[in-house]
Short mmCIF file of C-alpha atoms in Angstrom, two decimals:
data_model
loop_
_atom_site.label_atom_id
_atom_site.label_comp_id
_atom_site.label_asym_id
_atom_site.label_seq_id
_atom_site.Cartn_x
_atom_site.Cartn_y
_atom_site.Cartn_z
CA MET O 1 84.46 83.52 92.14
CA SER O 2 86.62 86.23 93.67
CA ARG O 3 87.98 88.41 90.90
CA ILE O 4 90.69 89.68 93.24
CA GLY O 5 91.55 86.29 94.75
CA LYS O 6 91.99 84.59 91.35
CA LYS O 7 95.03 86.70 90.42
CA PRO O 8 98.39 85.42 91.70
CA VAL O 9 100.62 87.94 93.51
CA ALA O 10 103.78 88.40 91.45
CA LEU O 11 106.96 88.86 93.47
CA PRO O 12 109.04 91.82 92.18
CA LYS O 13 112.79 91.54 91.64
CA GLY O 14 114.65 91.38 94.95
CA VAL O 15 111.63 90.13 96.93
CA THR O 16 111.41 86.58 98.29
CA ALA O 17 108.51 84.82 99.98
CA GLU O 18 108.61 81.86 102.35
CA ILE O 19 105.44 79.95 103.20
CA LYS O 20 105.17 77.77 106.32
CA GLY O 21 101.66 76.38 106.71
CA GLN O 22 99.33 79.36 107.04
CA SER O 23 102.06 81.98 107.58
CA ILE O 24 103.93 83.83 104.88
CA GLU O 25 107.13 85.84 105.35
CA VAL O 26 108.11 88.32 102.64
CA LYS O 27 111.64 89.76 102.51
CA GLY O 28 112.68 92.69 100.36
CA PRO O 29 115.09 95.63 100.16
CA LYS O 30 113.06 97.70 102.67
CA GLY O 31 112.62 95.00 105.31
CA THR O 32 110.69 91.89 106.31
CA ARG O 33 106.96 91.48 106.89
CA ASN O 34 104.90 88.45 107.80
CA PHE O 35 101.21 87.55 107.84
CA VAL O 36 99.20 84.59 109.11
CA ALA O 37 96.27 83.65 106.87
CA SER O 38 93.05 82.13 108.17
CA ASP O 39 92.38 78.39 107.84
CA ASP O 40 89.81 79.05 105.09
CA VAL O 41 92.48 79.57 102.40
CA THR O 42 95.63 77.81 101.17
CA LEU O 43 98.83 79.68 100.28
CA SER O 44 101.22 78.29 97.67
CA LEU O 45 104.33 79.51 95.84
CA GLU O 46 104.18 78.86 92.08
CA ASP O 47 106.45 80.29 89.33
CA GLY O 48 107.73 83.21 91.41
CA ALA O 49 104.21 84.21 92.46
CA VAL O 50 102.09 83.60 95.55
CA LYS O 51 98.76 81.95 94.81
CA VAL O 52 95.81 81.97 97.20
CA THR O 53 93.03 79.37 96.87
CA PRO O 54 89.93 78.87 99.03
CA ARG O 55 89.36 75.65 100.99
CA GLY O 56 85.76 74.98 100.08
CA LEU O 57 82.84 77.05 98.85
CA SER O 58 81.59 78.51 102.13
CA LYS O 59 80.83 82.21 102.28
CA ARG O 60 83.64 82.82 104.78
CA ALA O 61 86.20 81.01 102.59
CA ARG O 62 85.23 83.15 99.60
CA GLN O 63 85.46 86.33 101.72
CA GLN O 64 88.89 85.40 103.07
CA TRP O 65 90.15 84.50 99.59
CA GLY O 66 90.21 88.05 98.23
CA MET O 67 91.18 89.61 101.56
CA VAL O 68 94.21 87.33 102.09
CA ARG O 69 95.37 87.94 98.50
CA SER O 70 95.16 91.72 99.09
CA MET O 71 97.11 91.38 102.34
CA VAL O 72 99.87 89.37 100.60
CA GLU O 73 100.06 91.97 97.82
CA ASN O 74 100.36 94.74 100.44
CA LEU O 75 103.27 92.82 102.03
CA THR O 76 105.13 92.64 98.70
CA VAL O 77 104.51 96.30 97.84
CA GLY O 78 105.57 97.34 101.36
CA VAL O 79 108.93 95.54 101.32
CA SER O 80 109.74 96.56 97.73
CA GLU O 81 108.45 100.15 97.38
CA GLY O 82 106.99 101.11 100.76
CA PHE O 83 103.89 103.18 101.47
CA LYS O 84 103.65 106.95 101.69
CA LYS O 85 101.02 109.41 102.95
CA GLU O 86 101.34 113.15 102.46
CA LEU O 87 99.58 115.72 104.62
CA GLU O 88 99.33 119.45 104.05
CA ILE O 89 98.62 122.11 106.64
CA GLN O 90 96.51 125.15 105.83
CA GLY O 91 95.92 128.08 108.15
CA VAL O 92 97.66 131.25 109.28
CA GLY O 93 100.41 130.37 111.76
CA TYR O 94 99.92 126.61 111.35
CA ARG O 95 103.23 124.82 110.76
CA ALA O 96 105.14 121.62 111.35
CA SER O 97 108.80 120.82 111.97
CA MET O 98 110.82 117.77 112.95
CA GLN O 99 113.06 117.83 116.01
CA GLY O 100 114.83 114.49 116.26
CA LYS O 101 112.09 111.84 116.28
CA THR O 102 109.42 114.31 117.43
CA LEU O 103 107.06 116.12 115.10
CA LYS O 104 106.30 119.59 116.48
CA LEU O 105 102.99 121.01 115.31
CA GLN O 106 101.80 124.58 115.82
CA LEU O 107 98.07 124.44 115.21
CA GLY O 108 96.62 127.50 116.89
CA TYR O 109 96.50 126.00 120.37
CA SER O 110 98.12 127.75 123.33
CA HIS O 111 100.79 125.02 123.26
CA ASP O 112 102.73 123.11 120.63
CA VAL O 113 101.62 119.57 119.87
CA ASN O 114 104.46 117.03 120.11
CA PHE O 115 103.91 113.81 118.16
CA GLU O 116 106.41 110.98 118.77
CA THR O 117 107.31 108.96 115.67
CA PRO O 118 106.35 105.29 116.19
CA ASP O 119 108.68 102.41 115.23
CA GLY O 120 108.63 101.35 111.59
CA VAL O 121 107.56 104.79 110.33
CA THR O 122 109.60 107.79 109.20
CA ILE O 123 108.09 111.27 109.31
CA THR O 124 109.62 114.22 107.48
CA ALA O 125 108.56 117.83 107.10
CA PRO O 126 110.10 119.07 103.80
CA LYS O 127 108.24 122.39 104.15
CA GLN O 128 106.56 124.02 107.11
CA THR O 129 103.17 123.19 105.63
CA GLU O 130 103.88 119.61 104.49
CA ILE O 131 104.26 116.32 106.36
CA VAL O 132 105.37 113.07 104.68
CA ILE O 133 104.84 109.73 106.43
CA GLU O 134 106.60 106.64 105.02
CA GLY O 135 106.88 103.00 106.07
CA ILE O 136 106.54 99.38 104.94
CA ASP O 137 103.25 98.66 106.77
CA GLN O 138 100.27 100.28 105.03
CA GLN O 139 98.03 100.05 108.09
CA VAL O 140 100.54 101.72 110.42
CA VAL O 141 101.33 104.51 107.90
CA GLY O 142 97.62 105.24 107.46
CA GLN O 143 96.96 105.19 111.21
CA VAL O 144 99.83 107.59 111.95
CA ALA O 145 98.54 109.97 109.25
CA ALA O 146 95.03 109.76 110.73
CA ASN O 147 96.37 110.42 114.25
CA ILE O 148 98.24 113.53 113.07
CA ARG O 149 95.21 114.75 111.10
CA GLU O 150 93.02 114.25 114.19
CA TRP O 151 94.73 117.18 115.96
CA ARG O 152 93.12 119.71 113.61
CA LYS O 153 90.73 118.36 110.98
CA PRO O 154 89.94 120.72 108.08
CA GLU O 155 86.95 122.85 108.99
CA PRO O 156 84.31 123.67 106.36
CA TYR O 157 84.17 127.48 106.65
CA LYS O 158 87.75 128.62 106.11
CA GLY O 159 89.34 125.27 105.23
CA LYS O 160 91.95 125.55 108.01
CA GLY O 161 93.49 122.37 109.38
CA ILE O 162 95.49 119.30 108.39
CA ARG O 163 94.34 117.48 105.27
CA TYR O 164 95.60 114.71 103.03
CA LYS O 165 97.35 115.97 99.91
CA GLY O 166 94.75 116.35 97.18
CA GLU O 167 91.82 116.06 99.60
CA VAL O 168 88.89 118.28 98.68
CA VAL O 169 87.20 119.94 101.65
CA PHE O 170 83.56 120.87 101.04
CA ARG O 171 83.31 124.56 101.86
CA LYS O 172 80.21 126.11 103.44
CA GLU O 173 78.99 129.62 103.09
CA GLY O 174 79.02 131.68 106.29
CA LYS O 175 76.12 133.49 107.96
CA LYS O 176 74.39 136.20 105.97
CA LYS O 177 72.96 139.41 107.39
#
């Protein structure tokens, strides 16, 4: 039995779900998202909650059961609250600023790094050393944060680079004479 799949996904106030066969469309105050489930599970709307049940006892059906339930929950959270990733920049002279829809990063290279904001995501730089990425699709928000972080990952000796807020970077000791 899937402990995750057994729980129905409650729809928060202001969020509606519409199921057509294997596809589900969730509408909320932040937007609309849809997802197509595999044929191994059945989606149903019961008492203001979305319920996912497996079609059979095969290993694949049991795997899809929990995964589809998690995907539906992510849809409801995305359209009601949204997802947010925060990055912080550490290093002398390292900074970020927004110019229109372009994130300008100064990361110690001989040139500035320009990062175009993709559709469905909003990027803000409240301080020169902070970047906030928000959107309704968890996967896209996480991928944008990973792409920005890729420009200068935190290095282990001085800790300089772009890191997730609260991320602990394992520090190494330098060479000794």
